[in-house]
PDB file of C-alpha atoms and ligand atoms in Angstrom:
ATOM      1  CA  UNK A   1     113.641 199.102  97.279  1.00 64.00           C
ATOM      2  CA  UNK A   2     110.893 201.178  96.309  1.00 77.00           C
ATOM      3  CA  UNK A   3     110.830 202.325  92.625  1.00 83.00           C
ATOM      4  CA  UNK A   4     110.931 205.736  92.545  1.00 87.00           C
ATOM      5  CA  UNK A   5     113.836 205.560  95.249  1.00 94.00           C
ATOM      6  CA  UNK A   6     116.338 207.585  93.487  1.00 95.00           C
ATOM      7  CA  UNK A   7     119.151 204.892  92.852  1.00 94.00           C
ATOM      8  CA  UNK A   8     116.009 202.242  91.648  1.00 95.00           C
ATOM      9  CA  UNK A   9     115.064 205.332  89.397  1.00 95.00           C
ATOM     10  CA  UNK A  10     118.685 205.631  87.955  1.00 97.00           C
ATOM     11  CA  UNK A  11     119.441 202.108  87.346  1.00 97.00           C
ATOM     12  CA  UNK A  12     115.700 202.136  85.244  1.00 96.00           C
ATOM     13  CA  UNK A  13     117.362 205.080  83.064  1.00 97.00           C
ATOM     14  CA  UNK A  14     120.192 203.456  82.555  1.00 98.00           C
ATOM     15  CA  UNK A  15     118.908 199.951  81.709  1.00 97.00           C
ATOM     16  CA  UNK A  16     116.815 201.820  79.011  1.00 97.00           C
ATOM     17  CA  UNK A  17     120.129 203.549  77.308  1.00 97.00           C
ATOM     18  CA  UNK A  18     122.874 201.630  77.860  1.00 97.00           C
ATOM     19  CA  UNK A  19     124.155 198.767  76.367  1.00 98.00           C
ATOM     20  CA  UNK A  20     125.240 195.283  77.976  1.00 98.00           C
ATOM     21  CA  UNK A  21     128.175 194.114  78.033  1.00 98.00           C
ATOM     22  CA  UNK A  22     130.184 197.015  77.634  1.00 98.00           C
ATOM     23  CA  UNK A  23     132.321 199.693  79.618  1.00 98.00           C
ATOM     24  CA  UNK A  24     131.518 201.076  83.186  1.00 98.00           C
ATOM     25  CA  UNK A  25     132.264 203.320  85.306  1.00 98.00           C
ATOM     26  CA  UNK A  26     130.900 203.901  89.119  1.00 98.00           C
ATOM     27  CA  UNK A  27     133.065 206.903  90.296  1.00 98.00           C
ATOM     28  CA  UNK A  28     131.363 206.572  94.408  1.00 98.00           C
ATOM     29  CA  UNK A  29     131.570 203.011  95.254  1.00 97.00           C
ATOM     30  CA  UNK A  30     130.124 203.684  98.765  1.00 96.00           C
ATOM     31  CA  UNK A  31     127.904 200.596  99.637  1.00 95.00           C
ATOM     32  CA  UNK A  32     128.956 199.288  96.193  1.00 96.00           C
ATOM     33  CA  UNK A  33     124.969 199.292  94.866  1.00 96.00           C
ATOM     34  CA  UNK A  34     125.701 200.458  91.568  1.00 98.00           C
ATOM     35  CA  UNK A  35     129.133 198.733  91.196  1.00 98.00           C
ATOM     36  CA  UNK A  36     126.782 195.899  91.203  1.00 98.00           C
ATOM     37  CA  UNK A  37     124.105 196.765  89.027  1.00 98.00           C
ATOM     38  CA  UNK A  38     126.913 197.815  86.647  1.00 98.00           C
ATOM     39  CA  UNK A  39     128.308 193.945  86.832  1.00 98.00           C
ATOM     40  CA  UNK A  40     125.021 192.724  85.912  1.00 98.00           C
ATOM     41  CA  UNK A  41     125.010 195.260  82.861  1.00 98.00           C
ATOM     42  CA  UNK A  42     128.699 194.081  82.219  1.00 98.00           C
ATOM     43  CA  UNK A  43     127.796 190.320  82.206  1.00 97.00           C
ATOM     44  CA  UNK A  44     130.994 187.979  81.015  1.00 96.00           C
ATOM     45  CA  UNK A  45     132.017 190.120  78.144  1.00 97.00           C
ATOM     46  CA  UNK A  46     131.738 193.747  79.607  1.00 98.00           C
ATOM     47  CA  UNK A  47     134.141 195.398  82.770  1.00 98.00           C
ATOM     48  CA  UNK A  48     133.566 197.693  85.155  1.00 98.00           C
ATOM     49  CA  UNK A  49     136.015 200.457  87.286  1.00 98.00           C
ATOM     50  CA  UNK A  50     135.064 201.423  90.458  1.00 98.00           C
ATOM     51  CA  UNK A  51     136.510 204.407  92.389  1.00 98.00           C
ATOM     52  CA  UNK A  52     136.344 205.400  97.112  1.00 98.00           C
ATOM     53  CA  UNK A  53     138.855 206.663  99.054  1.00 98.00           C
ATOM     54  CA  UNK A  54     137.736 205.212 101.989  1.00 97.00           C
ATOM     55  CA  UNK A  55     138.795 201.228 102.861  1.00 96.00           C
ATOM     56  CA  UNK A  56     135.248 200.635 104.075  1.00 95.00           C
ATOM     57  CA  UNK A  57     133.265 201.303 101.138  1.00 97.00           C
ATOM     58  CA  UNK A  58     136.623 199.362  98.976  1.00 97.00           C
ATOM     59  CA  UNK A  59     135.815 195.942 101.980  1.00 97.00           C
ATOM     60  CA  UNK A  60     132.017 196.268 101.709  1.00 96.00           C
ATOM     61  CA  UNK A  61     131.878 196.482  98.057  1.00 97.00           C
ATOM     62  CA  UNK A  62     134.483 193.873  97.540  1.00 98.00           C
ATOM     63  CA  UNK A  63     132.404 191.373  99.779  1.00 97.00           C
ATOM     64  CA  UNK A  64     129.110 192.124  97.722  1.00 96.00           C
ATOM     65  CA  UNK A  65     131.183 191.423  94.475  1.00 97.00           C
ATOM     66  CA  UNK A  66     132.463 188.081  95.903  1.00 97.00           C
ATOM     67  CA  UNK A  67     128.867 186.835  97.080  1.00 97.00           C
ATOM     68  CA  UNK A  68     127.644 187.373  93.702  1.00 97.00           C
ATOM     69  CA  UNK A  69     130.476 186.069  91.808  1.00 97.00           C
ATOM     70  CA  UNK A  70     131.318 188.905  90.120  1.00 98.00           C
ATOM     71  CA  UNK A  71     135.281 189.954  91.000  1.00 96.00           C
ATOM     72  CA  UNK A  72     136.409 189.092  87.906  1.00 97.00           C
ATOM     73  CA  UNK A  73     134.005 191.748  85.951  1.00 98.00           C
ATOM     74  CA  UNK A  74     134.986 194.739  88.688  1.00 98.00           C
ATOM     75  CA  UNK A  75     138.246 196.601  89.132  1.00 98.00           C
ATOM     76  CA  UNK A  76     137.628 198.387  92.575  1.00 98.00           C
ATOM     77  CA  UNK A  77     139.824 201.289  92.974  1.00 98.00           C
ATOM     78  CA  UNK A  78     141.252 203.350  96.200  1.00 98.00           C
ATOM     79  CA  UNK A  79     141.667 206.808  95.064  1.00 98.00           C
ATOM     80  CA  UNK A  80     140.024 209.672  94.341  1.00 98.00           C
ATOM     81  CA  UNK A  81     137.575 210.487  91.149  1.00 98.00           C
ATOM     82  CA  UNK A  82     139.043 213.589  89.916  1.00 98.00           C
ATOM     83  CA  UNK A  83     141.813 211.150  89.070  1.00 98.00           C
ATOM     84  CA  UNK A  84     139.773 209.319  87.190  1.00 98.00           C
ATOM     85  CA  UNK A  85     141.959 209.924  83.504  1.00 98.00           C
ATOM     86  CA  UNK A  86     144.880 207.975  84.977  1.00 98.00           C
ATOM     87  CA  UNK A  87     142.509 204.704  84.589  1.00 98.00           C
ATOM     88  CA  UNK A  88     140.636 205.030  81.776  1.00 98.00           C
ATOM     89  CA  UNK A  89     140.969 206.667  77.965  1.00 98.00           C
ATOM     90  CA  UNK A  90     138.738 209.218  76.462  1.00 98.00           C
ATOM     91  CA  UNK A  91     135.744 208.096  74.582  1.00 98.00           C
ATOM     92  CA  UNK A  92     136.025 204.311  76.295  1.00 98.00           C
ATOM     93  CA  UNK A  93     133.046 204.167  78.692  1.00 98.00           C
ATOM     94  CA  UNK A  94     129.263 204.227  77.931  1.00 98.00           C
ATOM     95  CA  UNK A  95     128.472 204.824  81.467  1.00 98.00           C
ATOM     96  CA  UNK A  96     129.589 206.793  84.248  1.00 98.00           C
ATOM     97  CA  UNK A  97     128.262 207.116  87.175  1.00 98.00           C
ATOM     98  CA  UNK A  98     128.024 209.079  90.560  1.00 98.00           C
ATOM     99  CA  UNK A  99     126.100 208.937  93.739  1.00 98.00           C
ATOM    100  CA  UNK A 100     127.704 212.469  95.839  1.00 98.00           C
ATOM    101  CA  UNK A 101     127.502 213.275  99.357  1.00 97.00           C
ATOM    102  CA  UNK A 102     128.512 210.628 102.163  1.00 96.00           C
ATOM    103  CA  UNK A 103     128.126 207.238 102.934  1.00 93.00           C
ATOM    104  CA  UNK A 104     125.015 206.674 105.026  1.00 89.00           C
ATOM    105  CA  UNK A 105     125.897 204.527 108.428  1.00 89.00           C
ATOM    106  CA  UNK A 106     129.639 205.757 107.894  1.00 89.00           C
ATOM    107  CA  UNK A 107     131.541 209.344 108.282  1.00 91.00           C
ATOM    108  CA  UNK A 108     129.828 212.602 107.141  1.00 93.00           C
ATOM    109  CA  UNK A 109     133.109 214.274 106.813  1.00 93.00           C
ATOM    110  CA  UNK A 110     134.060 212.347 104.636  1.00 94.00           C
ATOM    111  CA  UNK A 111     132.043 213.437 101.648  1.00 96.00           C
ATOM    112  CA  UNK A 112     132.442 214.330  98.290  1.00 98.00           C
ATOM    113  CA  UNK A 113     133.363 218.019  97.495  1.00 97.00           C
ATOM    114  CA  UNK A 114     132.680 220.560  95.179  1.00 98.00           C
ATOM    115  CA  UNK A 115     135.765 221.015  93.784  1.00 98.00           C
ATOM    116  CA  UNK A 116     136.821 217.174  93.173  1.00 98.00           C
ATOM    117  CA  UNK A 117     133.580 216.366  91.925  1.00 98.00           C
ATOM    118  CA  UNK A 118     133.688 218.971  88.960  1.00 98.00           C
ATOM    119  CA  UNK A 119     136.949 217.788  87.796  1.00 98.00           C
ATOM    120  CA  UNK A 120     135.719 214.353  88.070  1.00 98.00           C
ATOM    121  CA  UNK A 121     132.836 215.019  86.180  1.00 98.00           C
ATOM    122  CA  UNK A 122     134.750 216.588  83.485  1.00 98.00           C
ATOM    123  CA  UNK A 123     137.177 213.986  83.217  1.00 98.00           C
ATOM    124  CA  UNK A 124     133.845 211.540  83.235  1.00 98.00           C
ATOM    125  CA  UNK A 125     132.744 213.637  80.473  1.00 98.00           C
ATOM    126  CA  UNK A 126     136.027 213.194  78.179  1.00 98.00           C
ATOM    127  CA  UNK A 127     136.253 209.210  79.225  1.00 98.00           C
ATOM    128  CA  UNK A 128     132.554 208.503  77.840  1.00 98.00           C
ATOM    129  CA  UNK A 129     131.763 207.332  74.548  1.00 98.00           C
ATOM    130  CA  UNK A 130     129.802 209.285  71.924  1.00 98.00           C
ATOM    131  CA  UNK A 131     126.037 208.072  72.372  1.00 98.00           C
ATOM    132  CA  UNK A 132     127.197 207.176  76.295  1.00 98.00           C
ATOM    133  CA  UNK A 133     125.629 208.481  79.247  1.00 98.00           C
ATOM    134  CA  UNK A 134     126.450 209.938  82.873  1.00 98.00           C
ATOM    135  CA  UNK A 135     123.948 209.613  85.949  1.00 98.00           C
ATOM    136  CA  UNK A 136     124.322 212.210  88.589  1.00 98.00           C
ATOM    137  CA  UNK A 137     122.668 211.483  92.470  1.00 98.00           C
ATOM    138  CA  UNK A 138     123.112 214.982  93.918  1.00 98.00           C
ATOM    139  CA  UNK A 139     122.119 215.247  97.536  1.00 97.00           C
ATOM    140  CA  UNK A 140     121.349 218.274  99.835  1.00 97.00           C
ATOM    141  CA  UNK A 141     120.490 219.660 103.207  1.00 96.00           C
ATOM    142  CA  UNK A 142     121.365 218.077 106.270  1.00 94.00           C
ATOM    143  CA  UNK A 143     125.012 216.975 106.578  1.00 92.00           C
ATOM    144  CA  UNK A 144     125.567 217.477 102.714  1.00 92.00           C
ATOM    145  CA  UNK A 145     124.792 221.468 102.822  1.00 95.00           C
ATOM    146  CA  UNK A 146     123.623 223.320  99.475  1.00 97.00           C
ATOM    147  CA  UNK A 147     127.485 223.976  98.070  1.00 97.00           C
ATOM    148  CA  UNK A 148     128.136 220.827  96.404  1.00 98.00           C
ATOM    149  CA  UNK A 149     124.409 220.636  94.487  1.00 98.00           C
ATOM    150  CA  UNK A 150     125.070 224.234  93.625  1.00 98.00           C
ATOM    151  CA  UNK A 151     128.230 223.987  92.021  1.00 98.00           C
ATOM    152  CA  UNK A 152     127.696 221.125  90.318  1.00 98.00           C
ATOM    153  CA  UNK A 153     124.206 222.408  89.188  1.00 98.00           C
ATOM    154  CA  UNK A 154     125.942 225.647  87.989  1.00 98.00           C
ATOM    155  CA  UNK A 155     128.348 223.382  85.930  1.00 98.00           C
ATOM    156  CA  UNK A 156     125.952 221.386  84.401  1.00 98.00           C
ATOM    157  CA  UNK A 157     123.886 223.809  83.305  1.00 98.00           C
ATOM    158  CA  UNK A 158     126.696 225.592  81.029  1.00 98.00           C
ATOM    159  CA  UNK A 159     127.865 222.712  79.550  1.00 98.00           C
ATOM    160  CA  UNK A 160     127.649 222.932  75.808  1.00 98.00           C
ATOM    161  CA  UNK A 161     124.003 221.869  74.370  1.00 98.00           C
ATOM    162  CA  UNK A 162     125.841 220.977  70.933  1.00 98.00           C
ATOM    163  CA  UNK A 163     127.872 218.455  72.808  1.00 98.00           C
ATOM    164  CA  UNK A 164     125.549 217.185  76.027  1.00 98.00           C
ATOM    165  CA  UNK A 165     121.959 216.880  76.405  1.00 98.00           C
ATOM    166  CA  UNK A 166     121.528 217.701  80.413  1.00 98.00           C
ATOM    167  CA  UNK A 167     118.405 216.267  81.780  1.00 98.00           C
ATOM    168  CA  UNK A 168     117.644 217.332  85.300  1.00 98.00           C
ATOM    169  CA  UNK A 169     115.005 215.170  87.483  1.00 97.00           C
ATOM    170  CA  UNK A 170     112.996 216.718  90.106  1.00 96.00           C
ATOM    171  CA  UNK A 171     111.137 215.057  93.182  1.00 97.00           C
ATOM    172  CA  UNK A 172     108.659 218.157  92.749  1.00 96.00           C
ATOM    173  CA  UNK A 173     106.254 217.165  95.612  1.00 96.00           C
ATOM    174  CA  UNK A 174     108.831 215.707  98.210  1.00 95.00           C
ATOM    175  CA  UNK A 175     110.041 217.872 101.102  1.00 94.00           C
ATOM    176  CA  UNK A 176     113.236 218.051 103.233  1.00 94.00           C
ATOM    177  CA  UNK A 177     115.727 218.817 100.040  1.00 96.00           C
ATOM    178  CA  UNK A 178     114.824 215.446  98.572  1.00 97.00           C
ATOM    179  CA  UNK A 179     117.984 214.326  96.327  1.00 97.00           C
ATOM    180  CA  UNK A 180     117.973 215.269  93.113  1.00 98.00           C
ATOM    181  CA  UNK A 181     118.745 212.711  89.436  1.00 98.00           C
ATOM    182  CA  UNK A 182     120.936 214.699  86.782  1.00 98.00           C
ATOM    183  CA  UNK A 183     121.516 212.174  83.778  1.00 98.00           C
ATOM    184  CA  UNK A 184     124.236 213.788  80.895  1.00 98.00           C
ATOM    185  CA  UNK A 185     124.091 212.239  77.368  1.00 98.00           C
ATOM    186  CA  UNK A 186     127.075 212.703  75.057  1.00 98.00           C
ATOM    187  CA  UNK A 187     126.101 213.368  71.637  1.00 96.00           C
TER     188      UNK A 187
HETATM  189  N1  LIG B   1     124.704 209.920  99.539  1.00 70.62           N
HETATM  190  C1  LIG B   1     124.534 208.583  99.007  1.00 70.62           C
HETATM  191  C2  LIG B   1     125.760 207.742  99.192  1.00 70.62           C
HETATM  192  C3  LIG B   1     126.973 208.397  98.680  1.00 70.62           C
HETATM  193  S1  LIG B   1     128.381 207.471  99.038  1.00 70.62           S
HETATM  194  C4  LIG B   1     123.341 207.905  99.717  1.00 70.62           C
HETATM  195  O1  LIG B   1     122.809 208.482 100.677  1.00 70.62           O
HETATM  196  O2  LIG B   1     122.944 206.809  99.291  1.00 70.62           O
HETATM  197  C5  LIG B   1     129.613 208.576  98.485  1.00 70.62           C
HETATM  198  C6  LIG B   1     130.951 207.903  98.487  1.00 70.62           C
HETATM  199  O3  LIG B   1     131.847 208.783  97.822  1.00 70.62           O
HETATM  200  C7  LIG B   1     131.527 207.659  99.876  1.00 70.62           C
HETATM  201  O4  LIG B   1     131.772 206.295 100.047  1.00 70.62           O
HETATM  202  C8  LIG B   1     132.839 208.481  99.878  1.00 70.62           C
HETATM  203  O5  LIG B   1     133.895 207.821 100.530  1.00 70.62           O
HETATM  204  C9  LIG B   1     133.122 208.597  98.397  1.00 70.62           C
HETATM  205  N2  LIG B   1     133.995 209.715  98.026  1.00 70.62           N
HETATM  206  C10 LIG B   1     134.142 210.917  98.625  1.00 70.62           C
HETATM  207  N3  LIG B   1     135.058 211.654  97.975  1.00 70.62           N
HETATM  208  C11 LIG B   1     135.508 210.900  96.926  1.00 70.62           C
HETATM  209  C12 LIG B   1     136.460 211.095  95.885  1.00 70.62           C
HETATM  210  N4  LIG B   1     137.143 212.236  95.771  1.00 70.62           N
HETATM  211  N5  LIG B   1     136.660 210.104  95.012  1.00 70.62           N
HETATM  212  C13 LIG B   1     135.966 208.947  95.099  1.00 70.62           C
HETATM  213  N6  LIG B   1     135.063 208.693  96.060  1.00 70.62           N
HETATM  214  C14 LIG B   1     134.829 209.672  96.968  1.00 70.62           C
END
């Protein structure tokens, strides 16, 4: 994986704020990448809750969890992210994480929305910890369309600087609506 592919780039951030062992969140399983990073940062003390709706990113990531040893750190979820509250308390998680759009190799269809992925954020938002963090893969073009990245751009631009310091990453020289990193600290 090359480093400045966006989920390497990601993962970097996040190694650099968060701490082990603690409280994670990974609100697009998909391929269940960061599901495993987040195990790694977990390590025997620390948990991690994973959320798809579809059964093959739940079998995929559940096989990936069980070659590493790690199904005892992960709970893997089926159901969607803007549900996210019913699993987890405010000001519990120091990371939360989401990689929109749809699983590469699978359905396009079934992607993640506009709608659903603003009330996910914002119950993200109210689930992370003071000091936490939330990493945002926002993808466009293609299959994926400019809605979602709009909307959620739109959002994340108004949210209040008093409470959240939005960074926005840019691949500024890459073409063909290279995906973009949004990271969200809570202050
Ligand atoms: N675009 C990324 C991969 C994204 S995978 C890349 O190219 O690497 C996005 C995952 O989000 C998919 O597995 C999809 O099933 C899941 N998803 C879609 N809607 C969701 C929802 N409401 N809640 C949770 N997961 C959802």
């Amino acid at each position: 994986m090359k480093n400045s592919q966006i989920t390497h780039w990601c993962h970097e951030i996040i190694r650099s704020q968060a701490p082990r062992g603690g409280f994670y969140i990974d609100a697009t399983m998909g391929k269940g990448h960061d599901t495993k990073f987040f195990c790694e940062l977990a390590g025997e003390e620390g948990h991690v809750l994973a959320f798809d709706i579809q059964v093959k990113a739940i079998e995929e990531t559940a096989k990936m969890l069980i070659k590493n040893g790690y199904v005892e750190r992960a709970m893997l979820i089926m159901d969607g992210h803007e549900k996210m509250s019913k699993y987890a308390e405010p000001e519990t998680a120091d990371v939360v994480c989401f990689n929109f759009g749809y699983l590469p190799g699978g359905d396009h269809n079934i992607a993640t929305r506009p709608e659903t992925s603003i009330e996910a954020i914002k119950q993200g938002l109210t689930i992370l910890k003071r000091g936490g963090m939330m990493s945002l893969c926002i993808y466009s073009g293609g299959d994926s369309g400019f809605e979602e990245k709009d909307a959620l751009l739109e959002f994340l631009k108004e949210l209040p600087a008093k409470e959240y310091t939005v960074i926005k990453n840019e691949y500024f020289n890459r073409g063909n609506n290279p995906p973009m990193p949004v990271f969200v600290f809570k202050n």
